[in-house]
Coordinates of C-alpha atoms and ligand atoms in Angstrom, one line a residue:
M1 CA -11.5 9.0 -40.6
I2 CA -8.7 10.2 -38.4
W3 CA -8.9 9.3 -34.7
R4 CA -7.0 11.3 -32.1
F5 CA -6.8 9.0 -29.2
G6 CA -5.9 11.7 -26.7
F7 CA -8.8 13.8 -27.8
C8 CA -11.3 11.0 -27.6
Y9 CA -10.1 9.9 -24.2
N10 CA -10.1 13.3 -22.7
T11 CA -13.5 14.0 -24.0
L12 CA -14.7 10.8 -22.4
L13 CA -13.1 11.8 -19.1
R14 CA -14.6 15.2 -19.2
N15 CA -18.0 13.7 -19.8
G16 CA -17.3 11.8 -16.6
K17 CA -17.7 8.3 -18.1
D18 CA -16.1 5.2 -16.6
A19 CA -12.5 5.6 -17.8
S20 CA -11.4 2.0 -17.9
K21 CA -14.4 0.9 -19.9
S22 CA -14.5 3.9 -22.2
I23 CA -10.8 3.7 -23.1
K24 CA -11.2 0.0 -24.1
A25 CA -14.2 1.0 -26.3
V26 CA -12.3 3.8 -28.0
L27 CA -9.1 1.7 -28.4
W28 CA -11.1 -1.2 -29.8
Q29 CA -12.5 1.0 -32.5
V30 CA -9.1 2.5 -33.2
G31 CA -7.5 -0.9 -33.3
K32 CA -10.1 -2.2 -35.7
R33 CA -9.5 0.7 -38.1
H34 CA -5.8 0.7 -37.9
S35 CA -4.9 -2.9 -37.2
Q36 CA -2.3 -2.8 -40.0
N37 CA -0.2 -0.2 -38.1
S38 CA 3.0 -1.7 -36.8
V39 CA 4.0 -1.1 -33.2
Y40 CA 7.6 -0.5 -34.4
S41 CA 6.7 2.3 -36.7
Y42 CA 4.7 4.0 -33.9
P43 CA 6.6 6.6 -32.0
L44 CA 6.7 5.5 -28.4
R45 CA 6.6 9.1 -27.1
T46 CA 2.9 9.4 -26.7
I47 CA 3.5 13.1 -26.5
A48 CA 3.6 12.7 -30.3
Y49 CA -0.2 12.1 -30.1
R50 CA -0.5 15.9 -29.6
R51 CA 2.2 16.9 -32.0
T52 CA 1.3 14.6 -35.0
P53 CA -2.4 14.5 -35.2
M54 CA -2.4 11.6 -37.7
Q55 CA -1.1 9.2 -35.0
V56 CA -3.4 6.7 -33.4
A57 CA -2.9 4.2 -30.7
T58 CA -4.1 0.7 -30.2
L59 CA -4.4 -0.9 -26.8
D60 CA -1.3 -2.9 -27.6
Q61 CA 0.6 0.2 -28.6
E62 CA -0.5 1.9 -25.5
E63 CA 0.8 -1.0 -23.4
Q64 CA 4.1 -1.0 -25.4
F65 CA 4.5 2.7 -24.6
V66 CA 4.0 2.3 -20.9
K67 CA 6.3 -0.7 -20.8
A68 CA 9.0 1.4 -22.5
I69 CA 9.0 4.1 -19.8
P70 CA 11.6 2.6 -17.5
L71 CA 14.1 2.7 -20.4
K72 CA 13.0 5.9 -22.1
W73 CA 11.8 8.1 -19.3
P74 CA 14.5 10.9 -19.5
E75 CA 13.7 11.3 -23.2
F76 CA 9.9 11.3 -22.6
V77 CA 10.2 13.8 -19.8
K78 CA 11.9 16.4 -21.9
D79 CA 8.6 17.1 -23.5
I80 CA 7.1 17.9 -20.1
L81 CA 9.9 19.8 -18.4
P82 CA 9.3 23.5 -18.7
T83 CA 11.9 25.4 -20.7
L84 CA 13.7 28.3 -19.1
N85 CA 13.6 31.5 -21.1
P86 CA 13.7 35.2 -20.4
E87 CA 10.1 35.8 -21.5
K88 CA 8.7 33.7 -18.6
H89 CA 7.3 35.1 -15.5
K90 CA 7.1 33.8 -11.9
G91 CA 4.7 30.8 -11.7
Q92 CA 4.9 29.6 -15.3
C93 CA 7.2 26.7 -14.3
G94 CA 4.6 25.5 -11.8
R95 CA 2.8 26.4 -8.5
V96 CA 2.2 23.6 -6.1
A97 CA 0.7 23.3 -2.6
V98 CA 1.3 20.8 0.2
I99 CA -1.6 20.4 2.7
G100 CA 0.0 19.0 5.8
G101 CA 2.0 19.9 8.8
S102 CA 0.8 19.7 12.4
F103 CA 2.1 20.4 15.9
E104 CA 4.0 17.0 15.9
Y105 CA 5.2 16.9 12.3
T106 CA 6.7 20.0 10.8
G107 CA 9.5 18.4 8.8
A108 CA 7.3 16.4 6.4
P109 CA 5.6 19.3 4.7
Y110 CA 8.8 21.2 4.5
F111 CA 10.6 18.2 2.9
S112 CA 7.8 17.8 0.4
A113 CA 7.5 21.5 -0.6
I114 CA 11.2 22.3 -0.7
S115 CA 11.8 19.2 -2.9
S116 CA 9.3 20.7 -5.4
L117 CA 11.1 24.0 -5.4
R118 CA 14.5 22.4 -5.8
A119 CA 13.2 20.4 -8.7
G120 CA 12.3 23.6 -10.4
V121 CA 8.7 24.7 -9.7
D122 CA 8.4 28.5 -9.1
M123 CA 6.2 28.6 -6.0
A124 CA 5.4 26.2 -3.2
H125 CA 2.6 26.8 -0.7
V126 CA 2.1 24.9 2.6
F127 CA -1.3 24.9 4.2
C128 CA -0.7 23.7 7.7
E129 CA -2.1 23.6 11.2
D130 CA -1.6 27.0 12.9
S131 CA 1.0 25.7 15.4
A132 CA 3.2 24.3 12.6
A133 CA 3.5 27.4 10.6
I134 CA 6.2 29.3 12.5
P135 CA 8.6 26.3 12.6
I136 CA 8.1 25.7 8.9
K137 CA 8.6 29.3 8.0
T138 CA 11.9 29.3 10.0
Y139 CA 13.1 26.2 8.1
S140 CA 12.7 28.1 4.8
P141 CA 11.9 31.7 3.7
E142 CA 11.2 30.2 0.2
L143 CA 8.0 28.5 1.2
I144 CA 4.7 30.4 1.4
V145 CA 3.2 29.1 4.6
H146 CA -0.5 29.5 5.5
P147 CA -1.4 28.7 9.1
I148 CA -5.0 27.9 8.2
L149 CA -5.8 24.4 9.5
T150 CA -7.1 24.1 13.0
T151 CA -7.9 21.3 15.5
F152 CA -10.6 23.3 17.4
P153 CA -14.0 24.2 16.0
K154 CA -14.7 28.0 15.7
L155 CA -16.6 29.3 18.8
D156 CA -20.0 29.6 17.1
K157 CA -19.6 26.8 14.7
T158 CA -19.9 22.9 14.6
V159 CA -17.1 20.7 13.4
E160 CA -18.7 20.3 10.0
E161 CA -19.3 24.1 9.7
T162 CA -15.7 24.8 10.7
A163 CA -14.4 22.2 8.3
E164 CA -16.3 23.8 5.4
Y165 CA -15.2 27.3 6.4
I166 CA -11.5 26.4 6.7
A167 CA -11.6 24.4 3.5
S168 CA -13.1 27.4 1.7
R169 CA -10.1 29.5 2.8
V170 CA -7.8 26.9 1.2
T171 CA -9.8 26.4 -2.0
E172 CA -9.7 30.1 -2.9
W173 CA -6.1 29.4 -3.8
L174 CA -6.8 26.5 -6.1
S175 CA -7.3 28.4 -9.3
S176 CA -3.6 29.3 -9.2
L177 CA -2.2 25.8 -8.5
H178 CA -1.0 23.1 -10.8
C179 CA -0.8 20.2 -8.3
V180 CA -1.8 19.6 -4.7
V181 CA -0.1 17.2 -2.3
I182 CA -2.2 16.0 0.6
G183 CA -0.9 14.3 3.7
P184 CA 2.7 14.9 4.8
G185 CA 2.7 15.5 8.5
L186 CA -1.0 16.2 8.5
G187 CA -1.8 14.1 11.6
R188 CA -5.2 12.5 12.2
N189 CA -7.2 15.1 14.0
T190 CA -10.9 14.7 13.2
L191 CA -11.6 18.3 12.3
I192 CA -8.5 18.5 10.1
L193 CA -9.3 15.3 8.2
E194 CA -12.9 16.6 7.7
T195 CA -11.5 19.8 6.3
V196 CA -9.2 18.0 4.0
A197 CA -12.0 15.8 2.7
H198 CA -13.7 19.0 1.6
I199 CA -10.5 20.3 0.0
I200 CA -10.1 17.0 -1.9
E201 CA -13.6 17.4 -3.3
E202 CA -12.8 20.9 -4.7
V203 CA -9.3 19.9 -6.0
T204 CA -10.7 17.0 -8.0
K205 CA -13.8 19.0 -9.2
R206 CA -11.3 21.4 -10.7
R207 CA -9.3 18.5 -12.2
I208 CA -6.1 19.6 -10.5
P209 CA -3.7 16.6 -10.1
L210 CA -3.7 15.3 -6.6
V211 CA -0.8 13.5 -4.8
I212 CA -1.9 11.7 -1.6
D213 CA 0.6 10.3 0.9
A214 CA 0.9 9.6 4.6
D215 CA -2.1 10.7 6.7
G216 CA -3.9 11.6 3.5
L217 CA -3.8 7.9 2.7
Y218 CA -5.2 7.2 6.1
L219 CA -8.1 9.5 5.3
V220 CA -8.7 7.6 2.0
S221 CA -8.8 4.3 4.0
V222 CA -11.5 5.6 6.4
K223 CA -13.5 7.3 3.6
T224 CA -13.3 4.8 0.8
E225 CA -16.2 6.5 -1.1
M226 CA -14.5 9.9 -1.1
L227 CA -12.8 9.5 -4.5
R228 CA -15.1 6.9 -6.0
N229 CA -16.0 8.8 -9.2
V230 CA -12.9 10.9 -9.7
T231 CA -11.5 10.8 -13.2
S232 CA -8.7 13.4 -12.8
P233 CA -5.3 12.2 -11.8
V234 CA -5.0 11.0 -8.2
I235 CA -1.6 9.7 -7.4
L236 CA -1.4 7.6 -4.2
T237 CA 2.1 6.8 -2.8
P238 CA 1.7 4.2 0.0
N239 CA 4.5 2.6 1.8
R240 CA 4.0 -1.1 2.8
V241 CA 2.0 -0.3 5.9
E242 CA -0.2 2.2 4.1
F243 CA -0.7 -0.1 1.2
N244 CA -1.9 -2.9 3.6
R245 CA -4.2 -0.5 5.3
L246 CA -5.7 0.5 1.9
T247 CA -6.3 -3.1 0.7
R248 CA -8.0 -3.9 4.0
A249 CA -10.2 -0.7 3.8
F250 CA -11.2 -1.5 0.2
E251 CA -11.8 -5.2 1.1
I252 CA -9.5 -6.5 -1.6
D253 CA -8.6 -10.2 -1.0
D254 CA -7.0 -10.8 -4.4
T255 CA -4.3 -13.2 -3.4
S256 CA -3.1 -14.1 -6.9
D257 CA 0.0 -11.9 -7.0
A258 CA 1.3 -8.5 -6.0
E259 CA 0.7 -6.9 -9.4
S260 CA -2.9 -8.1 -9.5
L261 CA -3.5 -6.8 -6.0
L262 CA -2.1 -3.4 -6.9
K263 CA -4.1 -3.2 -10.1
T264 CA -7.3 -4.2 -8.3
L265 CA -6.7 -1.6 -5.6
A266 CA -6.1 1.1 -8.2
K267 CA -9.4 0.2 -10.0
S268 CA -11.2 0.2 -6.6
V269 CA -10.0 3.7 -5.6
C270 CA -11.3 5.7 -8.6
P271 CA -11.0 5.8 -12.4
G272 CA -8.2 8.4 -12.2
A273 CA -6.1 6.5 -9.6
I274 CA -2.4 5.9 -10.1
I275 CA -0.8 4.0 -7.2
V276 CA 2.9 3.9 -6.4
Q277 CA 3.6 1.0 -4.0
K278 CA 7.0 2.1 -2.5
G279 CA 9.5 -0.5 -1.5
L280 CA 12.6 -2.3 -2.7
N281 CA 11.2 -1.6 -6.2
D282 CA 8.5 0.9 -6.6
L283 CA 5.5 -0.7 -8.4
I284 CA 3.2 1.7 -10.4
A285 CA -0.3 0.8 -11.5
A286 CA -3.2 2.8 -12.7
A287 CA -6.9 2.2 -12.8
F288 CA -6.9 2.9 -16.6
S289 CA -4.1 0.5 -17.6
N290 CA -3.3 -3.2 -17.4
V291 CA 0.4 -2.6 -17.1
V292 CA 2.4 -2.5 -13.9
V293 CA 5.6 -0.6 -14.2
H294 CA 8.6 -1.4 -11.9
C295 CA 11.0 1.3 -10.9
G296 CA 14.1 -0.5 -9.9
E297 CA 16.5 2.5 -10.1
Q298 CA 19.1 2.0 -7.4
G299 CA 18.3 3.8 -4.2
S300 CA 19.9 4.1 -0.8
L301 CA 20.3 1.5 1.9
R302 CA 19.3 4.0 4.5
R303 CA 15.7 4.2 5.5
C304 CA 15.5 7.4 7.5
G305 CA 12.2 9.1 7.8
G306 CA 11.2 11.8 5.3
Q307 CA 12.2 10.1 2.0
G308 CA 8.6 9.6 1.1
D309 CA 8.1 13.3 1.5
V310 CA 10.8 14.0 -1.1
L311 CA 9.0 11.6 -3.4
S312 CA 5.7 13.5 -2.9
G313 CA 7.4 16.8 -3.6
L314 CA 9.1 15.6 -6.8
M315 CA 5.8 13.9 -7.8
A316 CA 4.1 17.3 -7.4
A317 CA 6.7 19.0 -9.6
F318 CA 6.5 16.5 -12.4
S319 CA 2.7 16.4 -12.2
A320 CA 2.5 20.2 -12.2
W321 CA 4.6 20.3 -15.4
M322 CA 2.3 17.6 -16.9
Q323 CA -0.7 19.7 -16.0
L324 CA 0.9 22.7 -17.6
N325 CA 1.2 20.7 -20.8
S326 CA -2.1 18.9 -20.5
N327 CA -4.4 20.2 -23.2
L328 CA -4.6 16.8 -24.8
T329 CA -2.9 14.3 -22.6
T330 CA -3.7 10.6 -22.7
P331 CA -4.0 8.8 -19.3
S332 CA -1.0 6.6 -20.1
E333 CA 1.2 9.7 -20.3
W334 CA 0.7 10.1 -16.6
F335 CA 3.0 7.1 -16.1
I336 CA 5.8 9.5 -17.3
P337 CA 5.7 12.0 -14.4
V338 CA 5.0 9.4 -11.9
Y339 CA 7.8 7.1 -13.0
S340 CA 10.2 10.1 -13.2
A341 CA 9.5 11.2 -9.7
C342 CA 10.2 7.6 -8.4
A343 CA 13.4 7.3 -10.4
M344 CA 14.7 10.8 -9.4
T345 CA 13.9 10.3 -5.7
R346 CA 15.9 7.1 -5.7
R347 CA 18.8 8.6 -7.7
C348 CA 19.0 11.5 -5.3
S349 CA 18.9 9.1 -2.3
L350 CA 21.8 7.0 -3.8
Q351 CA 24.0 10.1 -4.3
A352 CA 23.3 11.3 -0.8
F353 CA 24.0 7.8 0.6
K354 CA 27.3 7.5 -1.2
K355 CA 28.4 10.7 0.7
K356 CA 26.9 10.3 4.1
Q357 CA 26.2 6.5 4.4
R358 CA 24.8 5.7 7.9
S359 CA 24.5 9.5 8.6
M360 CA 22.4 10.2 5.5
L361 CA 19.4 12.4 6.3
T362 CA 16.5 13.5 4.2
T363 CA 18.1 17.0 4.0
D364 CA 21.1 15.4 2.3
I365 CA 18.8 13.9 -0.3
I366 CA 17.3 17.3 -1.0
E367 CA 20.8 18.7 -1.4
E368 CA 21.3 16.3 -4.3
I369 CA 18.2 17.3 -6.3
W370 CA 19.8 20.0 -8.3
K371 CA 22.8 17.9 -9.3
E372 CA 20.7 14.9 -10.3
F373 CA 18.4 17.1 -12.3
N374 CA 21.4 18.6 -14.1
A375 CA 22.8 15.2 -14.7
V376 CA 19.7 13.7 -16.1
F377 CA 18.2 16.7 -17.8
P378 CA 21.2 19.0 -18.7
L379 CA 19.9 22.5 -19.5
S380 CA 21.6 22.5 -22.9
S381 CA 19.5 19.6 -24.0
L382 CA 16.1 21.2 -23.1
Ligands
NAX1 N1 10.2 14.8 10.1 C1 8.9 14.7 10.0 O1 8.1 15.6 10.3 C2 8.4 13.4 9.4 C3 7.0 13.2 9.6 N2 6.4 12.1 9.0 C4 5.0 12.0 9.2 O2 4.7 11.2 10.3 C5 3.3 10.8 10.2 C6 3.2 9.4 10.5 O3 3.8 8.6 9.5 P1 4.2 7.1 9.7 O4 4.8 6.6 8.5 O5 5.0 6.9 11.0 O6 2.8 6.5 10.0 P2 2.2 5.0 10.0 O7 1.3 5.1 11.2 O8 1.5 4.8 8.7 O9 3.4 4.0 10.2 C7 3.5 3.4 11.4 C8 4.5 2.3 11.4 O10 4.8 1.7 10.2 C9 6.1 1.3 10.2 N3 6.6 1.1 8.8 C10 6.8 2.1 7.9 N4 7.2 1.6 6.7 C11 7.3 0.3 6.9 C12 7.7 -0.8 6.0 N5 8.0 -0.6 4.7 N6 7.6 -2.1 6.5 C13 7.3 -2.3 7.8 N7 6.9 -1.3 8.6 C14 6.9 0.0 8.2 C15 6.8 2.4 10.9 O11 8.0 2.0 11.4 C16 5.8 2.8 11.9 O12 6.1 2.1 13.1 C17 2.9 11.2 8.8 O13 2.1 12.4 8.9 C18 4.2 11.5 8.1 O14 4.0 12.4 7.0 C19 7.1 11.2 8.1 O15 6.9 11.8 6.8 C20 8.6 11.2 8.4 C21 9.3 12.5 8.6
ATP2 N1 14.0 -1.2 0.3 C1 14.2 -0.1 -0.4 N2 15.3 0.1 -1.2 C2 15.5 1.2 -1.9 N3 14.6 2.3 -1.8 C3 13.5 2.2 -1.1 C4 13.3 1.0 -0.3 N4 12.1 1.2 0.4 C5 11.7 2.4 0.0 N5 12.5 3.0 -0.8 C6 12.4 4.3 -1.4 O1 12.4 5.3 -0.4 C7 11.5 6.3 -0.7 C8 10.5 6.5 0.5 O2 9.9 5.3 0.7 P1 9.4 4.8 2.1 O3 8.8 3.4 2.0 O4 10.5 5.1 3.1 O5 8.2 5.9 2.4 P2 7.6 6.4 3.7 O6 7.6 5.4 4.8 O7 6.2 6.9 3.2 O8 8.5 7.7 4.0 P3 8.3 8.8 5.1 O9 9.4 8.5 6.1 O10 8.6 10.1 4.4 O11 6.9 8.8 5.7 C9 10.8 6.0 -2.0 O12 11.5 6.7 -3.0 C10 11.1 4.5 -2.1 O13 11.3 4.2 -3.5

């Protein structure tokens, strides 16, 4: 009997079962049947699961694959990057949205969305507070900016009714999107957070990959039940402060070591959670894996604001491409786009830092995106 790990796993996910338990059950069966398979003869590109249906994966092989990502990621990513050809039309290389931007913070959603576009997605929307729209539009004519979020309830409606109504105006766009980023510059207004909670529910119901950063993480920390049963990919990108806030909110007091803490947090958030703990090295853990991947790609020494927004934008681009390829993905494959976004952000930061040093700004990092993409993924090799 031939087992297709990817198929089995996705079927389980679609049936809404507990991912971490189910994967072990499937892999255990697979392992028993194919225990004679050598790890070395197994192609580490799990994309091969889709292309060579005879391949199977044991839990050990799955871990080997994830552990190989820091060395092999540019090669793995080639299977996800959309090819460019004259037959394609606008949108086929990805459509993403950033939900964020408020009166105070207009730079963050711009940085995030423009980074996605510079990485190569075709269209980037920003759904922001009405007062943030004009500034964001003036930063860039490339972005599609919707001044939909509001801090005041509609005249004849309660906060809850207004939140539902505004969320419905955003969710009507979801069918055309391949990834949604929640949080850059969102702020913490009660009505806006309530609106975003409704949007998150709809995004995850449709199994669209979700990237949560900044004030979106604050929302997760005050509504810890919000994502509880979500099995679609939810990528959280906390900095140190946001990470500590999350561990407190989820009441995790695992003091054994940093990796265990991260894994416990991922499992507590939801079965589809992938967490990137940003810092000197980025640590990546997922609810469905026992491996913690370290991204130690050299970055910059400068810590100006906005670099996390570049990461969320690149994360959206890689995730959108993954989604476009995702008929039969395995959960572990999600380490590929996540790791790639971390590595590319740090590489772009390093290049910008070499040129501008203490003066380096987030806009300088964005300026490096095209060169770094060409260096790592030259068009001729696609
Ligand atoms: N130009 C812009 O519009 C920008 C807006 N931003 C937005 O600003 C809002 C608030 O973000 P904050 O990050 O300030 O919110 P937080 O309230 O989470 O952070 C507060 C404090 O944490 C400190 N901190 C951050 N990283 C740390 C680390 N690694 N170790 C120790 N302390 C650390 C900061 O200095 C700050 O004082 C968000 O909506 C965010 O998206 C940022 O993205 C930066 C750029
Ligand atoms: N000490 C460090 N050395 C090198 N790179 C780092 C370091 N700390 C963070 N980074 C990188 O900088 C980027 C942004 O991380 P940071 O912790 O500044 O996020 P943030 O505070 O959420 O950003 P933002 O200012 O956009 O809110 C990430 O790509 C991360 O890998």
